[in-house]
Coordinates of C-alpha atoms and ligand atoms in Angstrom, one line a residue:
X1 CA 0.0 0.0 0.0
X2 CA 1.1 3.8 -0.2
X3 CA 0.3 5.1 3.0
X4 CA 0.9 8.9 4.1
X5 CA 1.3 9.8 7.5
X6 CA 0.4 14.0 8.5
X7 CA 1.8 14.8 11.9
X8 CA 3.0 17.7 13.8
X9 CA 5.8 15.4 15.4
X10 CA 8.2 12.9 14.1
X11 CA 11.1 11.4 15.9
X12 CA 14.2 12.2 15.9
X13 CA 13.0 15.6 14.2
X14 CA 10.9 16.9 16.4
X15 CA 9.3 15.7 19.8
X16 CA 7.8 17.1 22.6
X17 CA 6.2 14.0 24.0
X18 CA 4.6 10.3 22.8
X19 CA 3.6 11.1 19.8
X20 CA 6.7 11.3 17.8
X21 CA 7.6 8.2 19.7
X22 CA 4.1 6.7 18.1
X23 CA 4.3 8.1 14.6
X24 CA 8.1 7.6 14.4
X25 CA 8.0 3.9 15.2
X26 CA 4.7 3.2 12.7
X27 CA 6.3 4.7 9.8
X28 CA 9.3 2.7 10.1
X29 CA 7.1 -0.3 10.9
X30 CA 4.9 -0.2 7.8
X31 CA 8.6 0.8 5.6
X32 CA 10.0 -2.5 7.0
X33 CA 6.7 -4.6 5.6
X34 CA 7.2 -3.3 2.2
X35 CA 4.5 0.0 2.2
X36 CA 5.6 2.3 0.4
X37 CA 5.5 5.2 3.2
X38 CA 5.4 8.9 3.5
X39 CA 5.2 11.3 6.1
X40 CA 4.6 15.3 6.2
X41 CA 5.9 17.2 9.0
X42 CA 6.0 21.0 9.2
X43 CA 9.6 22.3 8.5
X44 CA 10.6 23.2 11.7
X45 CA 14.3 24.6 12.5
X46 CA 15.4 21.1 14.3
X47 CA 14.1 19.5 11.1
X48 CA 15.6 21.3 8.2
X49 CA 19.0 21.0 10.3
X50 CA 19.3 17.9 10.9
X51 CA 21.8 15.3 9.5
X52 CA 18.8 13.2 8.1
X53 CA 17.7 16.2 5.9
X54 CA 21.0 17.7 4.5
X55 CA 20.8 15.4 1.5
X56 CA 17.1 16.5 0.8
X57 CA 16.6 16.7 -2.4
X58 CA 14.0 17.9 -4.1
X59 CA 12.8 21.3 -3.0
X60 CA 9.4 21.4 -4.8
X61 CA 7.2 25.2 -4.7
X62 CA 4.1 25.6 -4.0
X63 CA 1.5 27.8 -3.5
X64 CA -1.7 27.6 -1.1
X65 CA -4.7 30.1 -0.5
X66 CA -5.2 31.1 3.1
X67 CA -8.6 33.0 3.7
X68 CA -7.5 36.0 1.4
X69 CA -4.2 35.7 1.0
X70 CA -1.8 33.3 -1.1
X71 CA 1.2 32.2 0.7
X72 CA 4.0 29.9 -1.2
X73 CA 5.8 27.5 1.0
X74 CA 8.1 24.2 -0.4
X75 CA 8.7 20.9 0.5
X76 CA 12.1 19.4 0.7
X77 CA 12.0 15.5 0.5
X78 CA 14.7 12.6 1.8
X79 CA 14.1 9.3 2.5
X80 CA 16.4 8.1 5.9
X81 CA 15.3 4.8 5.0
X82 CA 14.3 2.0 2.4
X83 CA 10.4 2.9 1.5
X84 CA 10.0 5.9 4.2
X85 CA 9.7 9.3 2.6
X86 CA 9.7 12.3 4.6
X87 CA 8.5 15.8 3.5
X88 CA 8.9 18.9 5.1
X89 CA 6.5 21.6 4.7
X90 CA 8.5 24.6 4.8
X91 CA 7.7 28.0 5.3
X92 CA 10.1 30.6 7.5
X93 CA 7.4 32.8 9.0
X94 CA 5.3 29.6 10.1
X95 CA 8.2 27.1 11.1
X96 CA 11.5 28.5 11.4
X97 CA 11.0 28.1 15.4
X98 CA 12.6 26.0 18.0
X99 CA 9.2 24.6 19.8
X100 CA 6.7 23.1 17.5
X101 CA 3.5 25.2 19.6
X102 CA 4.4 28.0 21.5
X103 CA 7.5 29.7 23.5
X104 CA 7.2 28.1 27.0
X105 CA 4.6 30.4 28.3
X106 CA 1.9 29.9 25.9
X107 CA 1.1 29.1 22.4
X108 CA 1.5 31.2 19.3
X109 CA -0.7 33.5 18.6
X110 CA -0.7 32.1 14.6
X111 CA -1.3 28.3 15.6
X112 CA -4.4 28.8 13.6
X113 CA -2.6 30.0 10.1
X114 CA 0.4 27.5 11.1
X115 CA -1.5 24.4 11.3
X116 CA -4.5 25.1 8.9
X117 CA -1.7 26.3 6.3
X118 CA 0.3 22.4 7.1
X119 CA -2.6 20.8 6.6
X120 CA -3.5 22.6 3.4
X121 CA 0.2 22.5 1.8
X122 CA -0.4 18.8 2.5
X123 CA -3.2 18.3 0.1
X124 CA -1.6 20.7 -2.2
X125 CA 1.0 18.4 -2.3
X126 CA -1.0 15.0 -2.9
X127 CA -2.8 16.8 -5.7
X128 CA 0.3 18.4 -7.4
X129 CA 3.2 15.9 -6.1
X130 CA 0.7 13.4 -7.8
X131 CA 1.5 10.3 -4.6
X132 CA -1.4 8.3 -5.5
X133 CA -2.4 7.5 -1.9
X134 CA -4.3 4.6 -0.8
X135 CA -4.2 5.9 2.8
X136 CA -3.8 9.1 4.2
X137 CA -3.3 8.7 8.0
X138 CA -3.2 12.1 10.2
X139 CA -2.7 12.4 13.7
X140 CA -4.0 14.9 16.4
X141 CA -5.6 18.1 16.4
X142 CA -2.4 19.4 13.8
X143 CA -3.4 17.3 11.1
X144 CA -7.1 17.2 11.6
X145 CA -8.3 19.6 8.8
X146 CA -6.4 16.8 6.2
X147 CA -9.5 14.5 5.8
X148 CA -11.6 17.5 5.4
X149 CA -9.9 19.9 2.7
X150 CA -8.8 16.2 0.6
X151 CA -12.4 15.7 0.1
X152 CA -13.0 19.1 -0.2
X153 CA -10.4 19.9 -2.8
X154 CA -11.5 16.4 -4.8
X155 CA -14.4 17.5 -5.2
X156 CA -13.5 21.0 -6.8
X157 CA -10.8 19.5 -8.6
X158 CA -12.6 16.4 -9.8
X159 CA -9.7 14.0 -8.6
X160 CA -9.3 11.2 -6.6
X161 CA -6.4 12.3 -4.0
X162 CA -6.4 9.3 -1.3
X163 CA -8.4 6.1 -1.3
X164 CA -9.3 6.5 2.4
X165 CA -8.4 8.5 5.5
X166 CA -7.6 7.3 8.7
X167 CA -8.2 10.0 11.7
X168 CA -6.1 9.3 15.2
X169 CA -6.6 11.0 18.7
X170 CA -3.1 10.7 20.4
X171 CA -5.2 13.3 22.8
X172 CA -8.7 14.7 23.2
X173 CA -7.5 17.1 25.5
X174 CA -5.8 19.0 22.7
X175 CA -8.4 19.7 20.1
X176 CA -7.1 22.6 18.0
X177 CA -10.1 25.2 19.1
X178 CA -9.5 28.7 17.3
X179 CA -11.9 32.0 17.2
X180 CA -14.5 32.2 15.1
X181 CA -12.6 34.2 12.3
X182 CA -10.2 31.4 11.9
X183 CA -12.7 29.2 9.9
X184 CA -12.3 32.0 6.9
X185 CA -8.5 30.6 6.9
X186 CA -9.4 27.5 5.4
X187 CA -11.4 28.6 2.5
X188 CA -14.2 26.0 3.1
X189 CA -17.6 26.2 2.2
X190 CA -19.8 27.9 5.0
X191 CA -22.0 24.8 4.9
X192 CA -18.7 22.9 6.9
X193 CA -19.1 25.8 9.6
X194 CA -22.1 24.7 11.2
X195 CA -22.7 21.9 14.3
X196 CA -22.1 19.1 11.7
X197 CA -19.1 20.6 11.0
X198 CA -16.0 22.6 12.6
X199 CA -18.4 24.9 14.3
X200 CA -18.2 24.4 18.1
X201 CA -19.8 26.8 20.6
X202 CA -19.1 29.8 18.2
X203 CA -15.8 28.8 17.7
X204 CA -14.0 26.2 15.2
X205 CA -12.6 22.7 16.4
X206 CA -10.1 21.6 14.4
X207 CA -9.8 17.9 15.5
X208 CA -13.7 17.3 15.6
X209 CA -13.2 17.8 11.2
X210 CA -10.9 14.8 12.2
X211 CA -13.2 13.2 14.0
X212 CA -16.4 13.5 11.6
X213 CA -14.7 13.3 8.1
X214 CA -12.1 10.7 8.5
X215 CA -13.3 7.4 6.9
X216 CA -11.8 5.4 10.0
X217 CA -11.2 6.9 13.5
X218 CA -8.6 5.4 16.0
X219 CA -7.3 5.8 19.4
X220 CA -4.3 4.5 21.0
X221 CA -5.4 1.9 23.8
X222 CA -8.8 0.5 23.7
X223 CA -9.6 1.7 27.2
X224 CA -9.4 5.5 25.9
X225 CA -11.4 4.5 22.8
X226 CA -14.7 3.9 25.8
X227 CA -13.4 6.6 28.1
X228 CA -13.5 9.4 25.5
X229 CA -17.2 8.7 24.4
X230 CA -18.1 9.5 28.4
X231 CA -18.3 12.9 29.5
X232 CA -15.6 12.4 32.2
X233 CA -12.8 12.2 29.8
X234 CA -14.3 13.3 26.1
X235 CA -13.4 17.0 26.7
X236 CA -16.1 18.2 25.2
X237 CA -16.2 15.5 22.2
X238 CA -17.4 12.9 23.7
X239 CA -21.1 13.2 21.9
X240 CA -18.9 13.7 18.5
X241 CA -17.1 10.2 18.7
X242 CA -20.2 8.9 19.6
X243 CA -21.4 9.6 16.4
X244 CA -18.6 7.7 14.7
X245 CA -18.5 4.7 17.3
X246 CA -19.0 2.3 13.9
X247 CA -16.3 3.6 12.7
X248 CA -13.7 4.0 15.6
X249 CA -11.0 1.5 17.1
X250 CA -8.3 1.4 19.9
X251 CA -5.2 0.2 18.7
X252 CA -2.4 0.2 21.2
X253 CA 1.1 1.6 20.8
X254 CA 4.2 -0.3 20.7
X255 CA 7.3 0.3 21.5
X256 CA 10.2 0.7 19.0
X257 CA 13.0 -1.7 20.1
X258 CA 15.9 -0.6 18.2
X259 CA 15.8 2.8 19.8
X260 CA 14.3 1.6 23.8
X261 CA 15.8 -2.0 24.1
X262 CA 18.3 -2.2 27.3
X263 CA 20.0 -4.6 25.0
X264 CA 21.0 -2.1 22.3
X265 CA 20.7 1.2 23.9
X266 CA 23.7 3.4 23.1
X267 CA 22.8 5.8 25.6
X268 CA 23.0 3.8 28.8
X269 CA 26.6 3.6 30.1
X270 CA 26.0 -0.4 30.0
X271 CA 23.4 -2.7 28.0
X272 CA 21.6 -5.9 29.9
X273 CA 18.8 -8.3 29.5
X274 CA 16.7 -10.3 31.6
X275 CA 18.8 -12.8 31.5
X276 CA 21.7 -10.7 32.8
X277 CA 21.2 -7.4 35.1
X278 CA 24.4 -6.8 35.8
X279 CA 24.1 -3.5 33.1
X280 CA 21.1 -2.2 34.8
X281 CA 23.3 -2.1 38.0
X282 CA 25.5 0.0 36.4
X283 CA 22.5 2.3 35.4
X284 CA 21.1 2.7 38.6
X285 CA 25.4 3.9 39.8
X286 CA 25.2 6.0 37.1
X287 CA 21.7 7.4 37.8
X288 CA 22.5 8.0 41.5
X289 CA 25.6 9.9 40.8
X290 CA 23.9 12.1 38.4
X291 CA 21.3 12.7 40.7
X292 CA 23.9 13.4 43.2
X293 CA 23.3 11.2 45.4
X294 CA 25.4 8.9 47.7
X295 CA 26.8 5.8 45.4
X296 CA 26.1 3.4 48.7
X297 CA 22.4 3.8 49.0
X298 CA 20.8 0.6 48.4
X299 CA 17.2 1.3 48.3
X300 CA 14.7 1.5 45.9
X301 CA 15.2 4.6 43.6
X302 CA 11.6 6.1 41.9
X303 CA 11.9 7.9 38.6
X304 CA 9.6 9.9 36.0
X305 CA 10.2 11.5 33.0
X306 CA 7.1 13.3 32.1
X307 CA 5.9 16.8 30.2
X308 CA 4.5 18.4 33.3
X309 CA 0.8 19.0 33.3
X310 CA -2.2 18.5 34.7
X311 CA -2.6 15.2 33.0
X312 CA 0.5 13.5 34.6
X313 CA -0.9 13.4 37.9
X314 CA 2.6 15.6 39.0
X315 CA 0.2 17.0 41.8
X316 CA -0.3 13.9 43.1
X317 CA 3.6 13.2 43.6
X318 CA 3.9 16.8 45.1
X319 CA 1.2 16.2 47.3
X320 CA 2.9 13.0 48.3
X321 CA 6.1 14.9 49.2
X322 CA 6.1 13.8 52.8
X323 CA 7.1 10.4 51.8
X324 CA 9.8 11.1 49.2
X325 CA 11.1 13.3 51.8
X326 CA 10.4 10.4 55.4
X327 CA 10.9 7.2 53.5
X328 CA 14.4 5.5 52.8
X329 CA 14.1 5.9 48.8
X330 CA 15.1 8.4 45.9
X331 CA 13.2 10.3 43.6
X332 CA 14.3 11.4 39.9
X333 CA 12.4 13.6 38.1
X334 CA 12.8 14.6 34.3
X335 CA 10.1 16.9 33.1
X336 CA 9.5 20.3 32.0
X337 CA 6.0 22.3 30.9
X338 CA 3.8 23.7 33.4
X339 CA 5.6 26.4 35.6
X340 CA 4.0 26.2 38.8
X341 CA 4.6 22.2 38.8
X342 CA 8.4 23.3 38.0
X343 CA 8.8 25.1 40.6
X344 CA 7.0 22.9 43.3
X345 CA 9.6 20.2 42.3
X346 CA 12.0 22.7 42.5
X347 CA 11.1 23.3 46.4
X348 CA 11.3 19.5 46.9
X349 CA 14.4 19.1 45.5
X350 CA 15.7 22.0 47.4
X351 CA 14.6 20.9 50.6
X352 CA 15.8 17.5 50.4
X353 CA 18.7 17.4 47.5
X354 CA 20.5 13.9 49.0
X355 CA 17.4 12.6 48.5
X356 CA 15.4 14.5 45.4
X357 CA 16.6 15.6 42.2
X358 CA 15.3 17.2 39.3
X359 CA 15.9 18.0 35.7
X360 CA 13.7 20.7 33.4
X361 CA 15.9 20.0 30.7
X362 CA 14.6 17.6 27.4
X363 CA 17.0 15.3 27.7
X364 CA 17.1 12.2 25.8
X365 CA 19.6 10.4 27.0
X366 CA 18.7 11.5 30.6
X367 CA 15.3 9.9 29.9
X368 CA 16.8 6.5 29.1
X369 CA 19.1 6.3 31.7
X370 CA 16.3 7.0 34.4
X371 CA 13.7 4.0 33.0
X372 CA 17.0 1.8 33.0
X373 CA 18.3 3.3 36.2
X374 CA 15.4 3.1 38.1
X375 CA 13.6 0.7 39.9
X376 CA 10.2 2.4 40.1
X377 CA 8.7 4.5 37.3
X378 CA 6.0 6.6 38.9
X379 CA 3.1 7.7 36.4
X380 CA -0.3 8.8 38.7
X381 CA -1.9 10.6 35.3
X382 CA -5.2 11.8 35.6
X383 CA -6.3 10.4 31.9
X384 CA -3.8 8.4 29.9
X385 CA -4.1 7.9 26.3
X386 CA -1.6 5.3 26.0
X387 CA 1.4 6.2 27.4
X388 CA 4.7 5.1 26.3
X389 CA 6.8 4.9 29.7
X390 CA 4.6 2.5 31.4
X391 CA 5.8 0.4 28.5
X392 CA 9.4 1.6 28.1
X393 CA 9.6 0.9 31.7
X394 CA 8.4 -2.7 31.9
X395 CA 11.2 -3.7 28.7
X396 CA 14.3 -2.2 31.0
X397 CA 12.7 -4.3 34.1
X398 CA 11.9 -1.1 36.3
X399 CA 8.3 -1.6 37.9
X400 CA 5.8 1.2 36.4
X401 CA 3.4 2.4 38.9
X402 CA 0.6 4.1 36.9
X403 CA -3.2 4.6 37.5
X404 CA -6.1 2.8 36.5
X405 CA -6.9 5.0 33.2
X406 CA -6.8 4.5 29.5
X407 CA -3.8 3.0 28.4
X408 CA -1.7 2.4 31.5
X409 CA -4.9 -0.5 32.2
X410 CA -4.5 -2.2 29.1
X411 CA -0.6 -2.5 29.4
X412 CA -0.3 -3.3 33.5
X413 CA -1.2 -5.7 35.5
X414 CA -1.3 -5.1 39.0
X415 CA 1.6 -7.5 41.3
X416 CA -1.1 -7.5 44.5
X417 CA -4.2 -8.1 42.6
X418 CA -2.3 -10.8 40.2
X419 CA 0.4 -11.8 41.9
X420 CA 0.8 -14.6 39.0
X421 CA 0.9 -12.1 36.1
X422 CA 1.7 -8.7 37.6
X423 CA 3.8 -6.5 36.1
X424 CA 3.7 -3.4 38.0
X425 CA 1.2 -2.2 40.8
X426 CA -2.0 -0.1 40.0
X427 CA -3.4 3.1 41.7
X428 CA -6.2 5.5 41.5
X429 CA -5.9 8.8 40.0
X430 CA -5.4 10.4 43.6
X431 CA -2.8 11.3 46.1
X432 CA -4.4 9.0 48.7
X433 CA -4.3 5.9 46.4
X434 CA -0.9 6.9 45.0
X435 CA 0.9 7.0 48.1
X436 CA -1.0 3.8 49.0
X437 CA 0.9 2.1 46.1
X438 CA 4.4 4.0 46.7
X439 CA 4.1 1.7 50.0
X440 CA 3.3 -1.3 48.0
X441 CA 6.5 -0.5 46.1
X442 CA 8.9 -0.3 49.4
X443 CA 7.1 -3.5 50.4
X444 CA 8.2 -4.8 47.3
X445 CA 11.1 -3.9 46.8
X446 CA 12.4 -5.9 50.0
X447 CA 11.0 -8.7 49.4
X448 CA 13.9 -9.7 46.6
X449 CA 12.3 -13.0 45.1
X450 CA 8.7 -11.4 44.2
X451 CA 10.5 -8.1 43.3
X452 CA 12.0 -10.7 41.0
X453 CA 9.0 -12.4 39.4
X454 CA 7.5 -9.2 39.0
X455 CA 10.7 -7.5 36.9
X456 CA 11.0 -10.7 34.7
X457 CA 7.1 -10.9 33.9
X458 CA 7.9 -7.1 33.0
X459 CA 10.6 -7.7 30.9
X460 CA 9.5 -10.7 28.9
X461 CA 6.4 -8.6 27.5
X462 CA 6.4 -8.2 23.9
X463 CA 5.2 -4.4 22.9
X464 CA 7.0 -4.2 19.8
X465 CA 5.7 -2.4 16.9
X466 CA 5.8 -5.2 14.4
X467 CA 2.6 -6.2 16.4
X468 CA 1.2 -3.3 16.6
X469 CA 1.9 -1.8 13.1
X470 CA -0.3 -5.1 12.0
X471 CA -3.4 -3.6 14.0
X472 CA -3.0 -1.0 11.1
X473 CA -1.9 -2.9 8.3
X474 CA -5.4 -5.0 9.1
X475 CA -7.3 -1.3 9.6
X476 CA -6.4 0.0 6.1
X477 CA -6.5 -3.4 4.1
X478 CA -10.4 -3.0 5.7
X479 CA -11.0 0.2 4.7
X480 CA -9.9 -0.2 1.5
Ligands
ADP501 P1 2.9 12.0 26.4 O1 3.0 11.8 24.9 O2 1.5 12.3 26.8 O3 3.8 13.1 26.8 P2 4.0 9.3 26.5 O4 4.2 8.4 27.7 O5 3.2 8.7 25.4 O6 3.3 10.6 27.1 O7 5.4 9.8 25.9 C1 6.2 10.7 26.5 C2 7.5 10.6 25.7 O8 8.2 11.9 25.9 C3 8.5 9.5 26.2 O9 9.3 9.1 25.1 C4 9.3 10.3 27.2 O10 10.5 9.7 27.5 C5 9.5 11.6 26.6 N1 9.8 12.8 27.5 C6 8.9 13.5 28.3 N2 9.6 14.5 28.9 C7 10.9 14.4 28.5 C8 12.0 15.1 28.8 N3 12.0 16.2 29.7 N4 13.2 14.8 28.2 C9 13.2 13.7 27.4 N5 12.2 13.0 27.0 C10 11.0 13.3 27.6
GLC502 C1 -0.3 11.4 23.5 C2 -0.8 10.8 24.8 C3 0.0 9.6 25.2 C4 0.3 8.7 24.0 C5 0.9 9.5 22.9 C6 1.3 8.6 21.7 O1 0.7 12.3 23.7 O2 -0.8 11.7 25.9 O3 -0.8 8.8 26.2 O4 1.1 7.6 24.4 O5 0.1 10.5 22.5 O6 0.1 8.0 21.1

């Protein structure tokens, strides 16, 4: 099949979070079957720059219409591996940034042009570039006015641009929602501005045109795919994916294990297996001395690498702060975001630095060494798509302890409740609950044998993305 992928992340281009990770890993995937596989990703600085794209070859023009205006943009195009494509949409004024969506405070103010522009250069480009899509996959709010303007622009242009679209929410609580005025940006017909369309309480929703024109709809765990058609965790949607409940699957993510495989990993100081820890000793050194702690402590060290907002259930670990600080354990944090949350952990980490440490920094090597170094990985979050480090975590052998939402259910298996097949140990999304499982996880971790059982059920899990790129293959073949 020729499948496109349209996201607003791609690793090792540009990340902020899971879904490069997801996107990454499923191109590749479907490239190592034999698709033939492209993906579009704005044209950021980090993009354009890196090694990858110095060869790029062609640099094709083109020209899109953008309420009144017409603004040229082009795409440069290299291919880092056999059957995987990648094209950056380039444009200075939108792109030529560090951070994909905003400066650390907030978003830019031109998320609106920036996005609806991508999406539009996009369709330009299936039209003009002439890719003869069978499926044209977009993911998240970024990408959600693709399935929209393709049928749109076939329509006007009498051409058959992509066989079927495939619409993914990576995250409902991210939908893309713009003033009122913004809907004149995309040169749609006013009939498409209406409840049936992007209209949504006098404003425009970019991911409900995902939602309603995509020809299949997916999530990433099957847990989310119920949780988001409840008004708890639907964000507003919830009565919108109803609507498409025929149409919509969870498929769950995978994990890609040439770049997070404790056997291979270049960035930890020492590889290992379940077979052989020894490495993973060496981690958890290596870890405590960049956290500057003693190298004698023997106890059970906690880590998280996390964006930090409200969805991470960070306020539940600051609320627990009494234990990090009272109990005979460490605690490694790697996140950035969310100010307040920085500076809370800051405090903590102040107050007690033999014993807390934290990083704000995106740091990818830092990130590996903690779910390698670690014996704990603490993940409380109040809603959980899928999430990657519950998984990441279980294939280096350090115990996840997540809550019981989305994802993180479908991919743990709590060690008290199961104590045949557990895997990690399950909380509710509260600071009550959480701290209740931190003391499962001392009680655990001294009692070596079951610690044991629990690390080597952990590691023998198979997430990888062959498996999971198959949920797709299976998805498209259907659709078409
Ligand atoms: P989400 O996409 O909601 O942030 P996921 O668990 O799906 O959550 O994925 C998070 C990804 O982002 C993981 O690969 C994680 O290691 C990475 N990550 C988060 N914060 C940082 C950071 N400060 N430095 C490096 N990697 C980070
Ligand atoms: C989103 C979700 C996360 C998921 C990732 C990749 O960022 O928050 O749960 O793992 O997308 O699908």
């Amino acid at each position: 099949m020729k499948i496109v992928h349209v996201a607003s992340e791609l690793f090792p281009y540009m990340k902020t979070g899971g879904l490069a990770d997801a996107v990454g890993a499923l191109a590749s995937a479907l490239a190592d079957k034999g698709h033939e596989v492209a993906v579009f990703l704005p044209g950021y600085r980090a993009a354009v720059d890196h090694r990858d794209a110095a060869g790029a070859q062609r640099k094709l023009r083109f020209k899109v219409e953008l309420g009144n205006d017409f603004l040229a943009g082009d795409v440069r195009v290299f291919s880092p591996k056999k059957n995987l494509s990648i094209y950056l949409i380039c444009r200075e004024e939108f792109f030529d940034r560090r951070a994909p969506y905003g400066n650390g405070e907030r978003d830019y103010e031109d998320n609106a042009d920036r996005f609806i522009f991508f999406c539009k250069a996009v369709v330009e480009m299936l039209r003009i570039g002439d890719l003869g899509a069978d499926v044209v996959h977009c993911h998240d709010w970024q990408a959600a006015l693709v399935p929209v303007l393709l049928r749109d622009a076939e329509r006007r242009h009498g051409v058959t641009l992509a066989l079927k679209t495939v619409f993914t929410i990576h995250n409902i609580a991210y939908q893309g929602v713009f003033p009122a005025q913004a809907f004149a940006r995309t040169n749609l017909p006013e009939e498409l501005n209406q409840m049936d369309g992007l209209e949504y309480y006098s404003q425009i929703n970019l991911m409900k045109g995902g939602i309603l024109f995509a020809d299949r709809v997916t999530t990433v765990s099957p847990r989310y795919t119920k949780e988001i058609q409840t008004a708890e965790f639907g964000c507003g949607l919830d009565g919108v994916v109803q609507t498409r409940a025929d149409d919509l699957v969870g498929l769950l993510n995978g994990v890609d294990n040439e770049i997070w495989n404790p056997a291979v990993d270049a960035l930890l100081p020492a590889r290992y297996s379940a077979a052989d820890l020894a490495g993973k000793r060496v981690c958890r050194a290596e870890l405590l001395k960049r956290g500057g702690f003693a190298p004698e402590f023997k106890g059970p060290i906690f880590g998280m690498v996390t964006r930090l907002t409200e969805q991470k259930g960070v306020d539940f670990v600051l609320a627990n702060r009494e234990f990090f600080l009272g109990q005979d354990c460490r605690l490694v944090v790697l996140g950035s975001g969310d100010k307040r949350m920085e500076e809370e952990l800051r405090e903590l980490a102040a107050a007690a630095p033999q014993k807390v440490f934290l990083s704000t920094k995106l740091d990818e090597a830092m990130s590996h060494l903690i779910e390698a170094g670690s014996d704990f990985f603490v993940m409380p979050s109040v809603f959980e798509p899928c999430g990657l480090n519950q998984m990441y975590s279980q294939v280096y052998g350090t115990i996840p302890v997540v809550s019981r939402v989305g994802g993180l259910v479908d991919t743990v298996i709590d060690a008290d409740e199961n104590p045949s097949a557990g895997t990690g140990l399950i909380c509710e999304p509260n600071a009550t609950s959480l701290r209740d499982a931190l003391q499962r996880a001392l009680i655990l971790f001294t009692d070596a044998p079951r610690h044991a059982a629990v690390q080597q059920r952990a590691m023998a899990k198979d997430y990888s993305w062959k498996v999971a790129a198959g949920g797709y293959e299976r998805l498209y073949q259907d659709s078409l």
